[in-house]
PDB file of C-alpha atoms in Angstrom:
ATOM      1  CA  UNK J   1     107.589 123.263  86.646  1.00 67.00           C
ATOM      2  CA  UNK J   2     105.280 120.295  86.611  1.00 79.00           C
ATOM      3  CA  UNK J   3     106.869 117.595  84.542  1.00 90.00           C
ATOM      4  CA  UNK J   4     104.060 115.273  84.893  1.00 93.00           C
ATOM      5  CA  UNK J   5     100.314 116.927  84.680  1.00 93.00           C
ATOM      6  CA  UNK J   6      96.535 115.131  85.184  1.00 94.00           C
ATOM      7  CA  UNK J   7      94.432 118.009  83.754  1.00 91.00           C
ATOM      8  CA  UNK J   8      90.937 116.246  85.320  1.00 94.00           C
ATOM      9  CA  UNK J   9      91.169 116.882  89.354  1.00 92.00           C
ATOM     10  CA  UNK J  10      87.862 114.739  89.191  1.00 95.00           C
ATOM     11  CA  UNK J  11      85.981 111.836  87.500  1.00 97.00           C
ATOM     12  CA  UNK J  12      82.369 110.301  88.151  1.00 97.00           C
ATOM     13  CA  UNK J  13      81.622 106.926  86.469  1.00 98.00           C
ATOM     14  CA  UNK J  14      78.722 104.593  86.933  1.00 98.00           C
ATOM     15  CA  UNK J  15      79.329 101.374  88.572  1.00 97.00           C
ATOM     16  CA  UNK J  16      79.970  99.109  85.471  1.00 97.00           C
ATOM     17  CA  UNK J  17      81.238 101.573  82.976  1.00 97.00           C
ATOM     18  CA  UNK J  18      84.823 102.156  81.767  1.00 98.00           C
ATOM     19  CA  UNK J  19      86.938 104.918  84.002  1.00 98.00           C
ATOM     20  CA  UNK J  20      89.606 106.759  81.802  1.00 98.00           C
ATOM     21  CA  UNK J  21      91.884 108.553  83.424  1.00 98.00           C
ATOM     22  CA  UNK J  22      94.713 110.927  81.556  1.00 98.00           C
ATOM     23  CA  UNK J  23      97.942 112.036  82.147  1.00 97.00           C
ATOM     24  CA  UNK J  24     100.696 113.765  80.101  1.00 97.00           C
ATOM     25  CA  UNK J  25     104.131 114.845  80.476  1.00 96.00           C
ATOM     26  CA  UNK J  26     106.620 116.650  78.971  1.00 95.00           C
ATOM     27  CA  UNK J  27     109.905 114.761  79.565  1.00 92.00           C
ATOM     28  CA  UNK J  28     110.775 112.829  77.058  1.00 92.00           C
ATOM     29  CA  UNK J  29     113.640 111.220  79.197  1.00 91.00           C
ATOM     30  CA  UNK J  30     111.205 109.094  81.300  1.00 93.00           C
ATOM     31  CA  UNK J  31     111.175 105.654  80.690  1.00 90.00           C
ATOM     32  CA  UNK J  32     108.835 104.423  83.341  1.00 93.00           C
ATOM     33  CA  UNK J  33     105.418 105.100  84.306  1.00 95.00           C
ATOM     34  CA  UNK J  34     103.544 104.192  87.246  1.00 94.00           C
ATOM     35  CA  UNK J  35      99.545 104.900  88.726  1.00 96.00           C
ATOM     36  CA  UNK J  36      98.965 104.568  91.913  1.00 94.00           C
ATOM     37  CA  UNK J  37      95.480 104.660  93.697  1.00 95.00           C
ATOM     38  CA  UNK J  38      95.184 106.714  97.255  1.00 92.00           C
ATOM     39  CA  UNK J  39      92.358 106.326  99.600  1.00 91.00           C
ATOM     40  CA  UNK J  40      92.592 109.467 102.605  1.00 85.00           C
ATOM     41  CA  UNK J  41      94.852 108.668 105.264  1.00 81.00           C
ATOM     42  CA  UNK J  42      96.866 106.343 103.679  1.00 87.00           C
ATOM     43  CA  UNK J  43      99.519 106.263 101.188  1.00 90.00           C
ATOM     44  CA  UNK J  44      99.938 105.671  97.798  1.00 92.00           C
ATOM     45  CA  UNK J  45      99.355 101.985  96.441  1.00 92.00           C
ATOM     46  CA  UNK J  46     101.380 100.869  93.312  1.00 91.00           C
ATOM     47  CA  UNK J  47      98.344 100.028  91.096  1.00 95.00           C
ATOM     48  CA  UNK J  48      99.838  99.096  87.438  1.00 95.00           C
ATOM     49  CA  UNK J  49     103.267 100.609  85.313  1.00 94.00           C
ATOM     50  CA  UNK J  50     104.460 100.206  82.042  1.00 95.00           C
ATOM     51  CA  UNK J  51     108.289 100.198  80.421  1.00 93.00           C
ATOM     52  CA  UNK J  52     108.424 102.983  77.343  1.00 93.00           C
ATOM     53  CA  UNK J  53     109.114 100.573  75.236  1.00 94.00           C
ATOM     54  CA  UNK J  54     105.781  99.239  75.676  1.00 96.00           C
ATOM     55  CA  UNK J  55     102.526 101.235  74.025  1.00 96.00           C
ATOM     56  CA  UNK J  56     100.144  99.103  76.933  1.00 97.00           C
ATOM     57  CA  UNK J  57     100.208  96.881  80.130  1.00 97.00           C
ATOM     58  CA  UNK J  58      97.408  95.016  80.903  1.00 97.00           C
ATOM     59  CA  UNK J  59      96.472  93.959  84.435  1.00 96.00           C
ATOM     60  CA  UNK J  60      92.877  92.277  84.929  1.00 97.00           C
ATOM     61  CA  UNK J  61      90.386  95.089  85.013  1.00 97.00           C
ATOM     62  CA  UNK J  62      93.768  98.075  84.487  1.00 98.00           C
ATOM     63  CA  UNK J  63      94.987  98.854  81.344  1.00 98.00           C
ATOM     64  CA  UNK J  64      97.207 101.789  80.610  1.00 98.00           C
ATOM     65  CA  UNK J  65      98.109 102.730  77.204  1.00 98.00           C
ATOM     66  CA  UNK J  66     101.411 105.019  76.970  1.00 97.00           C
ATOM     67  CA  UNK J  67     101.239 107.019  74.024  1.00 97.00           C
ATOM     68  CA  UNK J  68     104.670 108.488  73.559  1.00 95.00           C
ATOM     69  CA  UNK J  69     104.744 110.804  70.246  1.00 95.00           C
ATOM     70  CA  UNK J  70     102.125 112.473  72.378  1.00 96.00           C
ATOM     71  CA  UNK J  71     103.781 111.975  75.461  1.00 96.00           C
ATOM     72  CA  UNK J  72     100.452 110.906  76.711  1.00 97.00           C
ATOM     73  CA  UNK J  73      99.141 107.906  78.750  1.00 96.00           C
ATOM     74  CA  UNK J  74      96.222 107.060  80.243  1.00 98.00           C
ATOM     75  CA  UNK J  75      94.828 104.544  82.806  1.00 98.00           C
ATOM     76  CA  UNK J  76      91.336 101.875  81.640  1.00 98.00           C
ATOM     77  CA  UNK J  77      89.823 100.850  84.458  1.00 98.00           C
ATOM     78  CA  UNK J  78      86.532  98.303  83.358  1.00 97.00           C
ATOM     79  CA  UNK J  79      84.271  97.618  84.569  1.00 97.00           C
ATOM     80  CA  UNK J  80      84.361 100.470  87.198  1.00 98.00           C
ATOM     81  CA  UNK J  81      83.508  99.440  90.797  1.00 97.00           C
ATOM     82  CA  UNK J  82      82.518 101.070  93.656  1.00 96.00           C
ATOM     83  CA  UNK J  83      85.645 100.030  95.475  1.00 95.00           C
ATOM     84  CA  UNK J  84      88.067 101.773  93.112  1.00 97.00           C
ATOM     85  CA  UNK J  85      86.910 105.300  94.278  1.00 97.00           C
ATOM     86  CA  UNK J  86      90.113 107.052  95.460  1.00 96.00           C
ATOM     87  CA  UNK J  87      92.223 109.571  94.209  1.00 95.00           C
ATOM     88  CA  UNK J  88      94.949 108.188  91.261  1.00 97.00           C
ATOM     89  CA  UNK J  89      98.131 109.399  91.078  1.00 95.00           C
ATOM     90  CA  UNK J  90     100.231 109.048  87.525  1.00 95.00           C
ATOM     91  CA  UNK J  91     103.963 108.739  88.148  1.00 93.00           C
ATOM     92  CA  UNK J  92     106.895 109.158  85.672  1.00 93.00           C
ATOM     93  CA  UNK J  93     110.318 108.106  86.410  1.00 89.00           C
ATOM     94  CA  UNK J  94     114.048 109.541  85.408  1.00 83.00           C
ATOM     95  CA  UNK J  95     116.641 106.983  87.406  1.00 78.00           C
ATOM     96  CA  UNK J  96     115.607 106.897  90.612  1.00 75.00           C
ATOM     97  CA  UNK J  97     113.186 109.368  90.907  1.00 78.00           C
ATOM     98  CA  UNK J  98     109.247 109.386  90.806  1.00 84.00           C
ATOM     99  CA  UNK J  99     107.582 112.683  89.153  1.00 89.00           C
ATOM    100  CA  UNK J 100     104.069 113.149  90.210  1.00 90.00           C
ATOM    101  CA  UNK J 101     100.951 114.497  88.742  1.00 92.00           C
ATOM    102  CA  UNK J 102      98.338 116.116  91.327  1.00 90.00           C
ATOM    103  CA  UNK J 103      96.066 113.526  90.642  1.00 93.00           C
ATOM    104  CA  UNK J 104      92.518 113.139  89.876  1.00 95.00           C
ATOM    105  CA  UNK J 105      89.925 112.166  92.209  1.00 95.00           C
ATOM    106  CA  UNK J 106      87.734 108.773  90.612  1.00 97.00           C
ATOM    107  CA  UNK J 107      84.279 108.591  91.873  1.00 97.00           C
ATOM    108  CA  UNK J 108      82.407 105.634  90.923  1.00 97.00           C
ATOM    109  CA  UNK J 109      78.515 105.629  91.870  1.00 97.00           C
ATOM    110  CA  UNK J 110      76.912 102.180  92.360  1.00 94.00           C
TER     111      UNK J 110
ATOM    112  CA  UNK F   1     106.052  91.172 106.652  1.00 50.00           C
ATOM    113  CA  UNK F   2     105.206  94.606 107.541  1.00 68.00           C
ATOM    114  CA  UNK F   3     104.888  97.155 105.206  1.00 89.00           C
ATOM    115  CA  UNK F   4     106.799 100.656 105.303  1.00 94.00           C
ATOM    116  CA  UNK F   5     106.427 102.047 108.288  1.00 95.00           C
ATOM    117  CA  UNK F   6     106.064 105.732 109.528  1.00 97.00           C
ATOM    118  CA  UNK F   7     105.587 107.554 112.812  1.00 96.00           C
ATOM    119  CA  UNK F   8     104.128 109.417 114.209  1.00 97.00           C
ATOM    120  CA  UNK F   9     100.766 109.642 111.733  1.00 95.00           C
ATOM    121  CA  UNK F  10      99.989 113.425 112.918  1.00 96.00           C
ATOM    122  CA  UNK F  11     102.004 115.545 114.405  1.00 97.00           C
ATOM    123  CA  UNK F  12     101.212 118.895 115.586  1.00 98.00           C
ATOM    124  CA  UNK F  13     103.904 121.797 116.247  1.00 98.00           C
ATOM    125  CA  UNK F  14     104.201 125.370 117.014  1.00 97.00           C
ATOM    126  CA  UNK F  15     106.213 127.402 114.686  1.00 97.00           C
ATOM    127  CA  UNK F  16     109.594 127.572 115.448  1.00 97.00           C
ATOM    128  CA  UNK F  17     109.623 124.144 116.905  1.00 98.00           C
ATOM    129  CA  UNK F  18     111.431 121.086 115.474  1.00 98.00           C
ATOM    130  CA  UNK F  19     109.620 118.297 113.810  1.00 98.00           C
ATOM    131  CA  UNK F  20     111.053 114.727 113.881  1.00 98.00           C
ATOM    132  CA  UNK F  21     109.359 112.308 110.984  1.00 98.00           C
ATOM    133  CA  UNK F  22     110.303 108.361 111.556  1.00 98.00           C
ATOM    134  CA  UNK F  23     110.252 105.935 108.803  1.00 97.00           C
ATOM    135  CA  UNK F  24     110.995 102.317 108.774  1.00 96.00           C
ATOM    136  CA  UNK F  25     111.329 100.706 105.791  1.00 94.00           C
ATOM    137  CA  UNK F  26     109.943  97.111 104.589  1.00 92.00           C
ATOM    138  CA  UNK F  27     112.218  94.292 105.447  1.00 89.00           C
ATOM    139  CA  UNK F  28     114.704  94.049 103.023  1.00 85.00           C
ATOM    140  CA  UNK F  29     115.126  97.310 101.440  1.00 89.00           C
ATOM    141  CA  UNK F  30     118.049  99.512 101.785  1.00 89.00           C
ATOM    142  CA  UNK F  31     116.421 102.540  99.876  1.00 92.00           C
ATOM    143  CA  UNK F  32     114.261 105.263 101.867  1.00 94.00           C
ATOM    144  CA  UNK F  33     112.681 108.204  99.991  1.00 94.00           C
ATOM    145  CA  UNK F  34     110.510 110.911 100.898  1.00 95.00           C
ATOM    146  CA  UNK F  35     108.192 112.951  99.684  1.00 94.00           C
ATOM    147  CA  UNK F  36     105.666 115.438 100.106  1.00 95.00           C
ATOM    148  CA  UNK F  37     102.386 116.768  99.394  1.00 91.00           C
ATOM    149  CA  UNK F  38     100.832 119.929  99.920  1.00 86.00           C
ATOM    150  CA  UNK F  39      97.057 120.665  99.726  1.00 78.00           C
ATOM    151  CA  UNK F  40      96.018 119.842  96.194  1.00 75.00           C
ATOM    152  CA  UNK F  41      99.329 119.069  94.797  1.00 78.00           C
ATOM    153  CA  UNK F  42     100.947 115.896  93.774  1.00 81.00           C
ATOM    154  CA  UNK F  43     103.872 114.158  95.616  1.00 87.00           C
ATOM    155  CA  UNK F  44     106.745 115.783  95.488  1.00 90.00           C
ATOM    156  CA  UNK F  45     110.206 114.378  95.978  1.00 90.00           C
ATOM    157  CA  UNK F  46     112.834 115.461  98.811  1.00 94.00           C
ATOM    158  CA  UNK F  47     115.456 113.068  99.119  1.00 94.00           C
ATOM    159  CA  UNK F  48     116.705 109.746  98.270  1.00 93.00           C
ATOM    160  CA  UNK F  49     118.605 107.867 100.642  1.00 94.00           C
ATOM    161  CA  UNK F  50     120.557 104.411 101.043  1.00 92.00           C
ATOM    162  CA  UNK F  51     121.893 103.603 104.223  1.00 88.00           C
ATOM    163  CA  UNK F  52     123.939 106.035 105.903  1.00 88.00           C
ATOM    164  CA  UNK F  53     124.470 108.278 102.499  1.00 93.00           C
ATOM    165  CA  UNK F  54     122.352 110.171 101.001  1.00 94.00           C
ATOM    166  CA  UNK F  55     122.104 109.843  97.089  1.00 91.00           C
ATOM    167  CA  UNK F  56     119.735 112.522  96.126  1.00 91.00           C
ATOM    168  CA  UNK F  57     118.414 115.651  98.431  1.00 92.00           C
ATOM    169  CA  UNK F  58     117.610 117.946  95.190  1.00 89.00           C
ATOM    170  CA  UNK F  59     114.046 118.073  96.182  1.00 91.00           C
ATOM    171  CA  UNK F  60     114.968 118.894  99.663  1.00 94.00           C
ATOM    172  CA  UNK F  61     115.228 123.054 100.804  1.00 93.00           C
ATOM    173  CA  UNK F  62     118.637 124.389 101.346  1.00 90.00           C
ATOM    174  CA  UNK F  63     117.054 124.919 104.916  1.00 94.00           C
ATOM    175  CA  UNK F  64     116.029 123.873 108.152  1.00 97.00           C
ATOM    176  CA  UNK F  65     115.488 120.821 106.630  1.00 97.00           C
ATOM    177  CA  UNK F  66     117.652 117.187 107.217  1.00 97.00           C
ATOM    178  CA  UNK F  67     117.676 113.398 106.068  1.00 97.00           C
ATOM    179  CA  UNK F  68     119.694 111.093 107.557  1.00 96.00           C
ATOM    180  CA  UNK F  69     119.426 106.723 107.417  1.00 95.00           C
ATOM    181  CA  UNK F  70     121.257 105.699 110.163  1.00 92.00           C
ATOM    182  CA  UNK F  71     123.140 101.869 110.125  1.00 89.00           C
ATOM    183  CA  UNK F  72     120.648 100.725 112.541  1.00 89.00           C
ATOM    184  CA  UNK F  73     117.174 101.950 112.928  1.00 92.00           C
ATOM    185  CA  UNK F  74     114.686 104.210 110.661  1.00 95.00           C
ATOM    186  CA  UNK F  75     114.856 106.987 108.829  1.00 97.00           C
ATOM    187  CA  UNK F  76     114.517 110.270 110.111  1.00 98.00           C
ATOM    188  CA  UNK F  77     113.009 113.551 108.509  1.00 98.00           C
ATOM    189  CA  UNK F  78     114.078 116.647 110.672  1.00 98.00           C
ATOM    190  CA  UNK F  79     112.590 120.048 110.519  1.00 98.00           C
ATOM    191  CA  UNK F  80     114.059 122.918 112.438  1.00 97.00           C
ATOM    192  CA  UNK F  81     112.099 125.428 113.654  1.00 98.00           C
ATOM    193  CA  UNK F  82     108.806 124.588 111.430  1.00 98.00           C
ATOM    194  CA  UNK F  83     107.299 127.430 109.561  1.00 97.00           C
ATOM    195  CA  UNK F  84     103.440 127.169 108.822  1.00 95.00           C
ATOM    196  CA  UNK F  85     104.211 126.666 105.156  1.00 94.00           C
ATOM    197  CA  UNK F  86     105.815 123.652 105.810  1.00 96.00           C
ATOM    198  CA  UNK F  87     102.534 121.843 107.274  1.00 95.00           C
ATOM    199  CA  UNK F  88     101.928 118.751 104.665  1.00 95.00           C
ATOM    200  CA  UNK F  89     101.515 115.099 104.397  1.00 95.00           C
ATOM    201  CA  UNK F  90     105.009 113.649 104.554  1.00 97.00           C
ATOM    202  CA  UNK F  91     105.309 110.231 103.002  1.00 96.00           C
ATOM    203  CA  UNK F  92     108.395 107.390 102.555  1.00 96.00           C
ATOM    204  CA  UNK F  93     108.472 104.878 100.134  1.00 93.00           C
ATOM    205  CA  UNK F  94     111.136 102.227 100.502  1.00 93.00           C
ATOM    206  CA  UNK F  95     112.521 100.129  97.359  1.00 89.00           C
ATOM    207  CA  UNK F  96     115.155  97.206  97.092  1.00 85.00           C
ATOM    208  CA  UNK F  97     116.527  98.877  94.791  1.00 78.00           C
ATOM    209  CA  UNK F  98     115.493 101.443  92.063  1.00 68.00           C
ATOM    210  CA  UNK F  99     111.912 102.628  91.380  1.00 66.00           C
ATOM    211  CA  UNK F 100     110.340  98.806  90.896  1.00 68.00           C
ATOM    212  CA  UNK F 101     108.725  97.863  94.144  1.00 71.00           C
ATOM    213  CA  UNK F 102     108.517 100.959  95.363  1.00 82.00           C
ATOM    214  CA  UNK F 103     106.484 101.063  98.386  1.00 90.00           C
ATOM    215  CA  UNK F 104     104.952 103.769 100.386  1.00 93.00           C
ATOM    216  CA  UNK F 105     104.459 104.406 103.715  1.00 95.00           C
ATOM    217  CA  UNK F 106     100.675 105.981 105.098  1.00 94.00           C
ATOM    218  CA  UNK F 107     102.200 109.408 105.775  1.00 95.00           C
ATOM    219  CA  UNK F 108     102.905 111.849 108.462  1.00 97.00           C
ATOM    220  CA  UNK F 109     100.787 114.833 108.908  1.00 96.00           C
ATOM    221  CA  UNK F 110     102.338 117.582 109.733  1.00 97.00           C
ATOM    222  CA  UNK F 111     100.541 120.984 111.059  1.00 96.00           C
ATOM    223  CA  UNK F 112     102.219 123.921 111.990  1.00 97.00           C
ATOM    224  CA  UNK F 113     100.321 126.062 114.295  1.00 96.00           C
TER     225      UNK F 113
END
């Protein structure tokens, strides 16, 4: 049962344009969400997370807006760069657990 | 200060063989978890551990499959006699403490041939 779901396995943006990425889940228990950014080979990165009491988290160019009578959040990426191609992960946490989504894959073309 | 660390990065076994994943965590954290990923699935969590207990194994299966975080020295993923099912990208975060700073490792990948 996947607790945590990103519906989009893939994104293209142009270079300079805002990247949205989604995510929803269906726990209402979580109180902590997390994206992380994966390039192949490597692991994840801890990109940018937000408390539930919180509706959004700003970061420099990352914003992610939690929506939780929706139980929806999503991930603002602007401008996009070519750089932030990689696969994002959105996390949700219970304790000391991390529930993943299977993440979506961000392409951003210069 | 290194980051989390895990060996080897591939790994390549015969079915029925045992797999041994190594993962040391970042100076100064006590807590090692693992997950894994399967082709186009998310990470999925195995087990939590702290050092020389193990807090969580929910995510773990009931078998062939062992955690331990010795007093001295790095974690250690075990996999008896590995099944082709169970080829994946194995990965360890390490925390302080608790889910902030959570840090992961670059992964093991395990195939099963």
């Amino acid at each position: 049962d996947q607790q945590v779901k990103q519906n989009s396995p893939s994104l293209s943006v142009q270079e300079g344009r805002i990247s949205i990425l989604n995510c929803d889940y269906t726990n209402s228990m979580f109180d902590y969400f997390l994206w992380y950014k994966k390039y192949p080979a490597e692991g994840p990165t801890f990109l940018i997370s937000i408390s539930s009491i919180k509706d959004k988290n700003e970061d420099g160019r990352f914003t992610v807006f939690l929506n939780k009578s929706a139980k929806h959040l999503s991930l603002h990426i602007v401008p996009s760069q070519p750089g932030d191609s990689a696969v994002y992960f959105c996390a949700a946490s219970e304790g000391h657990n991390l529930f993943f989504g299977t993440g979506t894959r961000l392409t951003v073309i210069p | 200060n290194a980051g989390v660390m895990q060996n080897p990065r591939h790994l390549v076994r015969r079915r029925g063989q045992e797999a041994r994943l190594r993962c040391s965590p970042m100076k100064g954290h006590s807590h090692v978890y693992w997950y894994r990923q399967l082709p186009e699935e998310g990470l999925k969590f195995m087990v939590y551990l702290q050092k020389e207990n193990i807090i969580d194994e929910s995510g773990m299966p009931k078998e062939r499959f062992s955690a331990e975080f010795p007093k001295e020295g790095p974690s250690i993923l075990r996999i008896q006699q590995v099944v082709r099912g169970d080829s994946a990208a194995y990965f360890c975060a390490s925390s302080p403490g608790g889910r902030i700073g959570y840090t992961f490792g670059s992964g093991t990948r395990l195939t099963v041939v």
